[in-house]
Coordinates of C-alpha atoms and ligand atoms in Angstrom, one line a residue:
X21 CA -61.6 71.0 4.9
X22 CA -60.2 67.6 5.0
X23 CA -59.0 66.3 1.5
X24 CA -60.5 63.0 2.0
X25 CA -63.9 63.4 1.8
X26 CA -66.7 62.4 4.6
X27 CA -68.8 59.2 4.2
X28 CA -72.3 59.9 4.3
X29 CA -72.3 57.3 7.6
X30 CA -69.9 59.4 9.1
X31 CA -71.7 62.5 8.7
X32 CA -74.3 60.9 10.0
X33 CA -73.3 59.4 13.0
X34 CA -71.6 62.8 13.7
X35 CA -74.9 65.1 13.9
X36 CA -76.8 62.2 15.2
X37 CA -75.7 64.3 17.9
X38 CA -74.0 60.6 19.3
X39 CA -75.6 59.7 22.2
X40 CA -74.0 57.5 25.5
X41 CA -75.8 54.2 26.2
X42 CA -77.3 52.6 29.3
X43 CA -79.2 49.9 29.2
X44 CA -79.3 49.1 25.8
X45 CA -81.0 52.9 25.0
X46 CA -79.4 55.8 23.3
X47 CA -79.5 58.7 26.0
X48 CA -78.3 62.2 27.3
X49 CA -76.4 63.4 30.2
X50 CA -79.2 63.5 32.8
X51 CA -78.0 67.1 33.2
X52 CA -78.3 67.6 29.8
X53 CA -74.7 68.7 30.0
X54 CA -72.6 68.3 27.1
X55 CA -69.1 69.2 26.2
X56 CA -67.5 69.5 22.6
X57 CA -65.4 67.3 20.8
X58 CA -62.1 68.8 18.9
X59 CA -60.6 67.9 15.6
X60 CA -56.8 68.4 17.1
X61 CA -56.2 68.7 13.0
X62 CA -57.9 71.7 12.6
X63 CA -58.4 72.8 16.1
X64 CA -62.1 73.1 15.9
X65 CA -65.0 71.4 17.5
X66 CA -67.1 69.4 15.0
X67 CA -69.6 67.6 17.2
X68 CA -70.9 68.1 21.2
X69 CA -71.7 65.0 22.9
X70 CA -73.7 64.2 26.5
X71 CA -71.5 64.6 29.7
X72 CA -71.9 61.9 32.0
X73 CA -72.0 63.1 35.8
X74 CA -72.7 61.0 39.2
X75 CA -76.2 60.0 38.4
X76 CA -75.8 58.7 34.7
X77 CA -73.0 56.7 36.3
X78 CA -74.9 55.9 39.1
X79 CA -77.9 54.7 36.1
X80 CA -75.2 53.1 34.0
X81 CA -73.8 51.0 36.8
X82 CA -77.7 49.6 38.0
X83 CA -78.0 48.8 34.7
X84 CA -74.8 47.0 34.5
X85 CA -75.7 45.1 38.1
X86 CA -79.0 44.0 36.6
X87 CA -77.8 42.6 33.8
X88 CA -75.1 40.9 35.6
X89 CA -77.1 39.4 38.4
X90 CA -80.3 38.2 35.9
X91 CA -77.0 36.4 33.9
X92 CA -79.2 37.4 31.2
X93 CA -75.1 37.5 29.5
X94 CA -73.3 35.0 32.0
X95 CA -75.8 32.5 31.5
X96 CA -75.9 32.2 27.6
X97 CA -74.1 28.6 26.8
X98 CA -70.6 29.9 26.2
X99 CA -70.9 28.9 22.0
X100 CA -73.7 30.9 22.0
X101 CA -71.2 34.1 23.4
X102 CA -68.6 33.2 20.9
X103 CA -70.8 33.8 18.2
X104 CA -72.1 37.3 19.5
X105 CA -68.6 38.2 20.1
X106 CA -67.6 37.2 16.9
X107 CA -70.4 38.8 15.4
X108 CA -69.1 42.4 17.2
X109 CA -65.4 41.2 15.0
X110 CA -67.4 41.3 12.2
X111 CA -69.4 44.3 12.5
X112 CA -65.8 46.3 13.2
X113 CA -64.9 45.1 10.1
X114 CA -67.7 45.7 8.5
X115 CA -67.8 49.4 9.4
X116 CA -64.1 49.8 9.4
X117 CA -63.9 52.7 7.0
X118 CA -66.7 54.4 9.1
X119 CA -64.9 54.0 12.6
X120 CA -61.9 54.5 11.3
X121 CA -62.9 58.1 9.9
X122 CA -64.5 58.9 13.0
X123 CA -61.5 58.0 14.6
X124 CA -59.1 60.2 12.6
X125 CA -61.1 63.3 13.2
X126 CA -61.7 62.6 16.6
X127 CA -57.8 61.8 17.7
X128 CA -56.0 63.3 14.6
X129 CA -54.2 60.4 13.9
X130 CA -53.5 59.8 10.2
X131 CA -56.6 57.6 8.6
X132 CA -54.3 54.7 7.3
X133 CA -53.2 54.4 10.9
X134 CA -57.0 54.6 12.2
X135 CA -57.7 51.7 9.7
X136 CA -55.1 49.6 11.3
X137 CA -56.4 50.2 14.6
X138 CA -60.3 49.7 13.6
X139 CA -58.6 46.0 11.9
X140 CA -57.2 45.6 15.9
X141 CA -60.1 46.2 17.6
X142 CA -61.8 43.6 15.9
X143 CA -59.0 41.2 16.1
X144 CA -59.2 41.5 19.9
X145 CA -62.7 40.5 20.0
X146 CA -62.3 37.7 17.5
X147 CA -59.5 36.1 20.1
X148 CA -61.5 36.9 23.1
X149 CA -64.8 35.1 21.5
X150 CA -62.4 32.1 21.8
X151 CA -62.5 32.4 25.4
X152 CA -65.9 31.8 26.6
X153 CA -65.7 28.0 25.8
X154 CA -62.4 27.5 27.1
X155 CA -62.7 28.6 30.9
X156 CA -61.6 25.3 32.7
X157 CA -61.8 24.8 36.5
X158 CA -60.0 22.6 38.5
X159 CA -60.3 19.7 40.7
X160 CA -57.3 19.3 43.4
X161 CA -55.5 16.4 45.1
X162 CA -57.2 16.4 48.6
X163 CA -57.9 13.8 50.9
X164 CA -60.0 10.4 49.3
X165 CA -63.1 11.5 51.0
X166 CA -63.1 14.9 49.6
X167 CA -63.8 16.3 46.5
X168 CA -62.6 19.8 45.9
X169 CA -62.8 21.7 42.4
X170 CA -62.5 25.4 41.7
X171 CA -64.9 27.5 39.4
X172 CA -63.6 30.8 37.3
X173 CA -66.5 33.1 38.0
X174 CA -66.9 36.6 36.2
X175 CA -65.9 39.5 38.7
X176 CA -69.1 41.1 37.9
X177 CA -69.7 44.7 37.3
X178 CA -66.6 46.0 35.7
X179 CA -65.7 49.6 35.3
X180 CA -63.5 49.9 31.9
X181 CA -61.7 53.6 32.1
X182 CA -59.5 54.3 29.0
X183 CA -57.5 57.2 26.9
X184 CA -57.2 59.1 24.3
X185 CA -54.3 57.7 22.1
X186 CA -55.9 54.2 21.0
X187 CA -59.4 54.7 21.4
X188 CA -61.1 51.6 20.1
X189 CA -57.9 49.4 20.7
X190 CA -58.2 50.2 24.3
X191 CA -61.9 49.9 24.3
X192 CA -61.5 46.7 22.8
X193 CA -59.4 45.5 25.7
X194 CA -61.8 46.3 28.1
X195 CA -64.9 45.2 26.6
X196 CA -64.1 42.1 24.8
X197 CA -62.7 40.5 28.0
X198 CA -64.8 41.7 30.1
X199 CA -67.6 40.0 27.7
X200 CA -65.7 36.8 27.2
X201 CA -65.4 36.1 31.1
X202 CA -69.1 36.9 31.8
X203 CA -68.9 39.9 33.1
X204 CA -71.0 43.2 32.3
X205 CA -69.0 46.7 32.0
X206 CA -69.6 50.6 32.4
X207 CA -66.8 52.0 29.8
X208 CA -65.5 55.5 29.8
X209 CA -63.5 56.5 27.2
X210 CA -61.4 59.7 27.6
X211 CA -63.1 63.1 26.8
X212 CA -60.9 63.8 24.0
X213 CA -62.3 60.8 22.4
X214 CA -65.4 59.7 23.1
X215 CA -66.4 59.1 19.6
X216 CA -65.7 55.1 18.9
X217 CA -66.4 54.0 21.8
X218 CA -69.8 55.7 21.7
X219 CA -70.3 53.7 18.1
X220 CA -68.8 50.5 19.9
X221 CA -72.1 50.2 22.3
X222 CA -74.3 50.6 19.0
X223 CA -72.3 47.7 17.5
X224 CA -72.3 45.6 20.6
X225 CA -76.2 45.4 20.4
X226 CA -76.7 45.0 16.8
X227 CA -74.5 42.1 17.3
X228 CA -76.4 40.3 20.1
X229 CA -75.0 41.8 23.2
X230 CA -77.7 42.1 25.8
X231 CA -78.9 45.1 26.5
X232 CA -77.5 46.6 30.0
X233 CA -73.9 44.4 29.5
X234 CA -72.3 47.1 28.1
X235 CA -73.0 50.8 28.7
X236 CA -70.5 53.4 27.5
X237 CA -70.9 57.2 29.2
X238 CA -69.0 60.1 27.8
X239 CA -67.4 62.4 30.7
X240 CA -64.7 63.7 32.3
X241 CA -62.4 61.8 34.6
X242 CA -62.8 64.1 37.7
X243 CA -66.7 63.6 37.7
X244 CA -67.7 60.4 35.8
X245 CA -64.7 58.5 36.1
X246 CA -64.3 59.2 39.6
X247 CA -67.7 58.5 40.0
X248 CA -67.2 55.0 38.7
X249 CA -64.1 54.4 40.6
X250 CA -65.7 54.7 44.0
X251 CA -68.6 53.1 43.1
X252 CA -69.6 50.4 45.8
X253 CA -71.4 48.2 43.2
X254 CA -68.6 48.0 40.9
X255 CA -66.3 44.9 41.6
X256 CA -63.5 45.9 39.0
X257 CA -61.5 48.5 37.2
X258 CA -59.9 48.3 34.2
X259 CA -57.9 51.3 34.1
X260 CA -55.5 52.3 31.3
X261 CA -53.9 56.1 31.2
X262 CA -51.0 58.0 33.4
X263 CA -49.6 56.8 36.3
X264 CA -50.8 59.8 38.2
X265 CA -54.5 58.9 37.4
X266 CA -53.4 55.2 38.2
X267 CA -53.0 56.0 41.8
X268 CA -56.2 57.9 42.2
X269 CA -58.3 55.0 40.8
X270 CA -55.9 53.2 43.6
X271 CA -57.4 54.9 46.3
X272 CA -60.8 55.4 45.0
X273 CA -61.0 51.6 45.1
X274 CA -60.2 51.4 48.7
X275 CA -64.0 51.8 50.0
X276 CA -65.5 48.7 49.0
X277 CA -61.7 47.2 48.0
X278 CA -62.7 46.8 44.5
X279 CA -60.4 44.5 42.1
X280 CA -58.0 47.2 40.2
X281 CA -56.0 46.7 37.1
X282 CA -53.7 49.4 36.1
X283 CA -52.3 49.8 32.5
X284 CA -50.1 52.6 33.0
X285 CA -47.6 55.1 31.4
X286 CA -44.0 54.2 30.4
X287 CA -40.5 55.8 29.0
X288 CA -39.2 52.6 27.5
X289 CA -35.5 52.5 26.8
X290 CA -34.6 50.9 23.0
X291 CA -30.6 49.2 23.1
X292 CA -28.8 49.4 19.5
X293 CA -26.0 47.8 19.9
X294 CA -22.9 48.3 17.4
X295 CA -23.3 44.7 16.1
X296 CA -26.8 45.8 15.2
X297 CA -28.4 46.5 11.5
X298 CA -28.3 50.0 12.1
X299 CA -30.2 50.6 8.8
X300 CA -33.4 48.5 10.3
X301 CA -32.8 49.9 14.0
X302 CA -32.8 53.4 12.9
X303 CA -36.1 52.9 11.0
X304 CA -37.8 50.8 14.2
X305 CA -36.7 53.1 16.7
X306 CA -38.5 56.0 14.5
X307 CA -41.7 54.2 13.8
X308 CA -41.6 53.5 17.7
X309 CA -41.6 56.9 18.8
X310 CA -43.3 59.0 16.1
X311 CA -46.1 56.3 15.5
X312 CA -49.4 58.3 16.8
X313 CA -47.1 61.1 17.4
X314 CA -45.9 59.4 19.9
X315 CA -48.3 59.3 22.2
X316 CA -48.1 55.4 22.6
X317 CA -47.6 54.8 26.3
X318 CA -44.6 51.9 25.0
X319 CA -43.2 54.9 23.0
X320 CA -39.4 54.7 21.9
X321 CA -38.8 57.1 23.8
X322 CA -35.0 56.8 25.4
X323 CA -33.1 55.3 23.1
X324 CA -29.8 53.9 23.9
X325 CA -26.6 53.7 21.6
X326 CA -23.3 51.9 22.0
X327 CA -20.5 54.9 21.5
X328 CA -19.0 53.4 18.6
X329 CA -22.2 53.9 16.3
X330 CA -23.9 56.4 17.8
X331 CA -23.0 59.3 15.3
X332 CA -24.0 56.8 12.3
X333 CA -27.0 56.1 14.1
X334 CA -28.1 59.6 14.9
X335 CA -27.5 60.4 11.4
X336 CA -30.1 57.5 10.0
X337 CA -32.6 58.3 12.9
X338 CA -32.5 61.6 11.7
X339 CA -32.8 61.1 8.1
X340 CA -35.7 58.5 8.7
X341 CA -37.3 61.2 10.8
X342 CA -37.4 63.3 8.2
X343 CA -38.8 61.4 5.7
X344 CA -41.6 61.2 8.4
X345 CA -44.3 63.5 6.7
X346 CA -46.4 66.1 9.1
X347 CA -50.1 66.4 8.2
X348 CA -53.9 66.3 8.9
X349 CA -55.5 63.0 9.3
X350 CA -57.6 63.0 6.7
X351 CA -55.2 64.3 4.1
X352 CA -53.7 61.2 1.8
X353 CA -50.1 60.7 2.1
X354 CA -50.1 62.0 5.8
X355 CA -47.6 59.9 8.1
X356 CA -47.8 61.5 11.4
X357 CA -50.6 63.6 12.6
X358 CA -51.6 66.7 15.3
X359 CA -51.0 65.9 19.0
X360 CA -54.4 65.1 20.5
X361 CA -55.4 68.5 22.2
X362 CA -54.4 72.1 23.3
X363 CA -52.9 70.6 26.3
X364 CA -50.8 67.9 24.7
X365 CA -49.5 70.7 22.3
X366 CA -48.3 73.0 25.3
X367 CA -47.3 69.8 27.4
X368 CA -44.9 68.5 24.4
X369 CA -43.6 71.6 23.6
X370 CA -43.0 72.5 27.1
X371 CA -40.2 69.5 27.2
X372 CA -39.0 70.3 24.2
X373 CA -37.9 73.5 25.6
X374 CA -37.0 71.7 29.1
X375 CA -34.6 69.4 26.9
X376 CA -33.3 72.5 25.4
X377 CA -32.2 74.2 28.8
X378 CA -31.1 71.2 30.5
X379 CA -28.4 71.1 27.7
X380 CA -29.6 68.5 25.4
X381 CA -29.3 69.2 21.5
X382 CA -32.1 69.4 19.1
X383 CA -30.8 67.2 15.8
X384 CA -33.7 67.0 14.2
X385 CA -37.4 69.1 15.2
X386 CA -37.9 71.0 17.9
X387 CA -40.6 72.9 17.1
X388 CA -44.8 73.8 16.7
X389 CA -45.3 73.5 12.8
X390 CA -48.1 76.4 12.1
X391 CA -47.4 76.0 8.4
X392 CA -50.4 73.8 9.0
X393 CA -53.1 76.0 10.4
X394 CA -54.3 76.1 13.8
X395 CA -53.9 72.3 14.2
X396 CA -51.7 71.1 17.1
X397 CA -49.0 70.1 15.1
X398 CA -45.0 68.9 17.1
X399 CA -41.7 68.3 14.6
X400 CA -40.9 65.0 15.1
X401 CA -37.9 65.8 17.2
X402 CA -34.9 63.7 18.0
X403 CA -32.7 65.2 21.6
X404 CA -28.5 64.4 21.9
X405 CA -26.8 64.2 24.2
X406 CA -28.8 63.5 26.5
X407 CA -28.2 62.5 30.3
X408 CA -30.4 59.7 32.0
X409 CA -31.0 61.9 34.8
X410 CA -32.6 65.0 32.8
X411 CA -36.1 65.2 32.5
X412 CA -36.5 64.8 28.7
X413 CA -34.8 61.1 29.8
X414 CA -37.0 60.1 33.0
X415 CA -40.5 61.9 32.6
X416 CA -43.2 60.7 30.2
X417 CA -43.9 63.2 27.3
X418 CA -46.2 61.6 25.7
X419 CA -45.6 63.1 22.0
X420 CA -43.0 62.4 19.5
X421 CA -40.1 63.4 21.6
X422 CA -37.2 61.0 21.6
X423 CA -33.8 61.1 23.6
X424 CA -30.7 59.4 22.6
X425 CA -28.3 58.6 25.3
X426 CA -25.0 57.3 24.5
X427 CA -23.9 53.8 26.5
X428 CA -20.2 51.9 26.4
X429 CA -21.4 48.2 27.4
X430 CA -24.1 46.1 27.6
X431 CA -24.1 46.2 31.6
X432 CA -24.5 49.9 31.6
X433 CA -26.7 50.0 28.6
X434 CA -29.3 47.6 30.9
X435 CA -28.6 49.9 34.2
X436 CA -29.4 52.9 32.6
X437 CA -32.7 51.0 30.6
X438 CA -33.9 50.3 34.5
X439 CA -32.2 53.8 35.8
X440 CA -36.5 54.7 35.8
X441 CA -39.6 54.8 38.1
X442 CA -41.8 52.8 34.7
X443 CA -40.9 49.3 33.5
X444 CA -43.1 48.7 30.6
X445 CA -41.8 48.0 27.3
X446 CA -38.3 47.9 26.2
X447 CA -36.3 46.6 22.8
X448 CA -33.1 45.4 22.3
X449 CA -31.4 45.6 18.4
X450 CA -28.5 43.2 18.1
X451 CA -27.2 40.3 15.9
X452 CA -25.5 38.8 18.8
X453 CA -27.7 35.9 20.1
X454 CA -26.8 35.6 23.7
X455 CA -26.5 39.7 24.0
X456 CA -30.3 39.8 23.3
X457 CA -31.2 37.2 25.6
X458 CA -29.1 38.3 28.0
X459 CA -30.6 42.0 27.8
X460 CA -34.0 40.7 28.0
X461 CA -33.4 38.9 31.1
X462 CA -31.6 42.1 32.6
X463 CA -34.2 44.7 32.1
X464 CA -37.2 45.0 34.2
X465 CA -40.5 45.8 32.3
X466 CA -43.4 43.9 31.0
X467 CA -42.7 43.7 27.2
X468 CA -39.0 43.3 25.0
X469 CA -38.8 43.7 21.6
X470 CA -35.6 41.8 19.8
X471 CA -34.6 43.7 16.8
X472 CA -38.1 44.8 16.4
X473 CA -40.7 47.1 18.3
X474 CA -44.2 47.8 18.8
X475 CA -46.1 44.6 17.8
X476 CA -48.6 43.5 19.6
X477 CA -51.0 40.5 19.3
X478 CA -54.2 39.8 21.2
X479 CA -53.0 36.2 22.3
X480 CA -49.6 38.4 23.8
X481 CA -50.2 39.4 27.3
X482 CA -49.5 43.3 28.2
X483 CA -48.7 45.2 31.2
X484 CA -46.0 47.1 33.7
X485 CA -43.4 46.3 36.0
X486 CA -42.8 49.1 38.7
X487 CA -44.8 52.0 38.4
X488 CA -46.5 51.2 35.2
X489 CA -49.0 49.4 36.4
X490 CA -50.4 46.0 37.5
X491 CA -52.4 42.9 35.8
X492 CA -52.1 42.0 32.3
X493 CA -54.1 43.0 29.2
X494 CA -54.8 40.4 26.5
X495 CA -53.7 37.2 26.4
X496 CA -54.3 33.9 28.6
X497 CA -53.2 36.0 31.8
X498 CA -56.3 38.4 31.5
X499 CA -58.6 35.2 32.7
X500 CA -56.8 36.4 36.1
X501 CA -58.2 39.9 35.9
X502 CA -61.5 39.3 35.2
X503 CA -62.3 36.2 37.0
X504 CA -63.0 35.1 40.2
X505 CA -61.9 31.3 41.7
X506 CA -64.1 29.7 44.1
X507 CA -63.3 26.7 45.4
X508 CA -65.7 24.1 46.2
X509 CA -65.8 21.5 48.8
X510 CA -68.0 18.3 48.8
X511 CA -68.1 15.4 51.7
X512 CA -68.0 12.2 50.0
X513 CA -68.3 10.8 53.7
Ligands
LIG616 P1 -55.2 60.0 31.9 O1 -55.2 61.5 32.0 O2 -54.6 59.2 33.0 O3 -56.7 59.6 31.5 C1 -57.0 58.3 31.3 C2 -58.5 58.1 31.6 O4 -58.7 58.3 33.0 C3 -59.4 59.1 30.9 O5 -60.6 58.5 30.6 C4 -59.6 60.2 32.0 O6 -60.7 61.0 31.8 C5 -59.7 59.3 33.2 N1 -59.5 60.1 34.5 C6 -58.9 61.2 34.7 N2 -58.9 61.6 36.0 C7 -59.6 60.6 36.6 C8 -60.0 60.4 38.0 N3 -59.6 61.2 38.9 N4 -60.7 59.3 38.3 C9 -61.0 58.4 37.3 N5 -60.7 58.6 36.0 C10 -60.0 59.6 35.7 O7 -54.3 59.6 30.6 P2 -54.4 60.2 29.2 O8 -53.8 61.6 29.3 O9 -55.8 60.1 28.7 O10 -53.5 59.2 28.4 C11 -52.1 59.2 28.5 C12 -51.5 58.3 29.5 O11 -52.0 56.9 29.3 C13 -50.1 58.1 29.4 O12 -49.5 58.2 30.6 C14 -49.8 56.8 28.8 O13 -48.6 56.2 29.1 C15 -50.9 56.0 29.3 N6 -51.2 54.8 28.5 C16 -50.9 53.6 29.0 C17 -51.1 52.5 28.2 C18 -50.8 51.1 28.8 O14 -51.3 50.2 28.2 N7 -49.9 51.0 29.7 C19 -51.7 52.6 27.0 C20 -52.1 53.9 26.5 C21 -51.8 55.0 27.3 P3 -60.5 62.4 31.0 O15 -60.3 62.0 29.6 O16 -61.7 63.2 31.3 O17 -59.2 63.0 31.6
LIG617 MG1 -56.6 63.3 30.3

């Protein structure tokens, strides 16, 4: 039993059973199919939900068509969406301790942590209810007896397919955008976590959201989410998850050349440099690895250290790591929880023993805590000497698995931070002004972090160089993904 007790909302919610939602109505699989969701802390199922297959997405996408093409959303005066999206900010907030509970036993992640996440989800709606009254079109210098403007249009049906580690954040970065541009969404969150998301369409209509604009199905990615990614009558996917998936939405795009951004995985390489506060590096470079157990797709997870401090580093990473404490995610003082699933569990400690035969050294970890029960607990574990070229150092783990690879310079410290297929997040930890600049400049990915890591801010755009991905998350740059731009010409002749 979890030591923080259930609220009664929770409970609720939980033997509901929770229901997907199409067209505004709470309803089953079509099938009638359901599949079980898993407490990764305990390792038992505590609740079964409806599993979506080709028809409910075929349902859920009319739905979403309708919607969009009565503009019963679109065409609302843009104040008027403000205030509903606002009004979804505020019922996050509202339910927070709800949502974040569900979240904890759904994903396993520690319940302070869900609480952070629930306040994020709603911050992301609350900046993208900004946005509705601030799409501008253009006009453009053409000849005098011409007038030529452009109009941002929404894409249209948009199919939102997220994963397991950040449920609501990432459902958040679907939605709220989609919402704020005008369009109307099918969301599928990832099996292991269908839980929030599920609340999420509840919260959308008590807020004002009409009903058909967003419609959330629980499945499986081979069947619903592929499903949804060949649809013909969706225009867009918003994908977030591995790269592998990433190309498979790709080509399932390819029949009616549907718009496709991809959020994808990453193995980000974090520079502390000997002129660094080791004390503060040491305790960021932690926090960005074994945060969520690490299964954070910007995840610390190569981390690079000039020769002259790297045994003083080690020794600080390490002793942060262990002050790191293992435990359920409903147990008070728990810092890091399970790994999400079965899988996850054998996938993580798979590597672990992959970085133990390619040579590397385990200094700190390195192992499946059972002292815990059945629950999929992974030892924060910190690899030495490691090479760039093992595959602890170029393969996503995805679980709180970090690799320390020693570097003389700052020229080889930024060819070994690009030595990798992924290019999305990166840090750098210097005092030295023009090192950190410099750095930044040097390595290709989306996102670095000077002398800090992991912050993120809805008004910050997000997203990959190289094979992590395409488009940009959050931000002004996510008018781009889920707009169209017409342009208009008028004869003044
Ligand atoms: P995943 O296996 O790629 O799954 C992501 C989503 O895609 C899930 O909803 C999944 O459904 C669905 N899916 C699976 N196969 C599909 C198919 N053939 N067609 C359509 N949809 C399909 O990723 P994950 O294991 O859940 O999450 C971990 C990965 O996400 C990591 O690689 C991580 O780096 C990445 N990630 C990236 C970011 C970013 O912003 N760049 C953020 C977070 C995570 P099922 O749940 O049924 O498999
Ligand atoms: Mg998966």
């Amino acid at each position: 039993m979890p030591s923080i007790e259930l609220l009664p909302e929770v409970t609720k919610f939980i033997e509901g059973p929770p229901k997907m939602n199409i067209g505004g109505k709470a309803v089953d699989a079509i099938s009638g199919h359901t599949f079980e969701v898993i407490d990764p802390s305990s390792g038992k199922s505590f609740c079964e939900v409806p599993r979506a297959g080709v028809p409910d997405v075929d349902a859920a996408v009319e739905e979403a068509r309708k919607a969009f093409e009565d503009r019963r959303w679109s065409g609302l005066r843009p104040g008027k969406r403000t205030e509903v999206l606002f009004k979804v900010a505020e019922l996050i907030k509202r339910n927070i301790n709800e949502l974040a509970q569900i979240e904890a036993l759904d994903s396993g992640k520690p319940l302070q942590l869900a609480s952070g996440e629930m306040w994020a989800a709603a911050e992301a709606f609350r900046y993208f209810a900004g946005w509705p009254t601030k799409i501008y079109g253009e006009t453009n210098p053409t000849e005098d007896d011409l007038f030529v403007y452009t109009l941002r249009e929404p894409v249209g049906v948009v199919g939102g397919i997220v994963p397991w580690n950040f449920p609501l954040i990432n459902a958040s970065w679907k939605v709220a955008p989609a919402l704020a541009f005008g369009n109307t969404i099918v969301l599928k969150p990832a099996e292991q976590t269908p839980l929030t998301a599920l609340r999420l369409a509840e919260l959308c209509l008590e807020a004002g959201v009409p009903e058909g604009v967003v419609n959330v199905l629980s499945g499986f990615g081979e069947d619903a989410g592929a499903a949804l990614s060949q649809h013909y009558d969706v225009d867009k996917i918003t994908f977030t998850g591995s790269t592998e998936v990433g190309r498979h939405i790709l080509h399932a795009s390819e029949g009616n050349l549907k718009r496709v951004t991809l959020e994808l995985g990453g193995k980000s390489p974090n520079i502390v440099f000997a002129d660094a506060n080791l004390r503060k590096a040491s305790m960021g470079s932690m926090m960005g690895v074994f945060l969520n157990s690490g299964q954070v797709c910007t995840a610390s997870s190569r981390i690079l250290v000039e020769k002259s401090v790297h045994d003083e580093f080690v020794s600080s990473l390490v002793e942060a790591t262990k002050s790191m404490k293992l435990g359920p995610a409903l147990e008070e003082g728990t810092g890091m929880g399970p790994v999400v699933s079965q899988e996850q569990l054998e996938r993580v400690t798979g590597y672990i023993d992959i970085g133990r035969s390619e040579g590397a050294e385990v200094a700190t970890g390195g192992e499946r805590d059972t002292s815990l029960g059945d629950g999929y607990f992974v030892q924060p574990t910190v690899f030495t000497g490691v090479r760039n070229d093992m595959k602890i150092a170029q393969e996503e783990i995805f679980g709180p698995v970090t690799a320390v690879i020693p570097v003389d310079d700052v020229d080889e410290a930024i060819r070994i931070a690009n030595d990798t297929i992924y290019g999305l997040a990166s840090a750098v930890w210097t005092n030295d002004l023009s090192k950190a600049h410099k750095v930044a400049r040097g390595i290709k990915a989306g996102t670095v972090w000077i002398n800090t890591y992991g912050l993120f801010d809805p008004s910050v755009s997000y997203g990959g160089y190289k094979q992590s991905g395409f488009g940009r998350d959050l931000g002004r740059h996510s008018m781009e993904a889920f707009t169209e731009m017409k342009s208009v010409w008028v004869n003044l002749k």
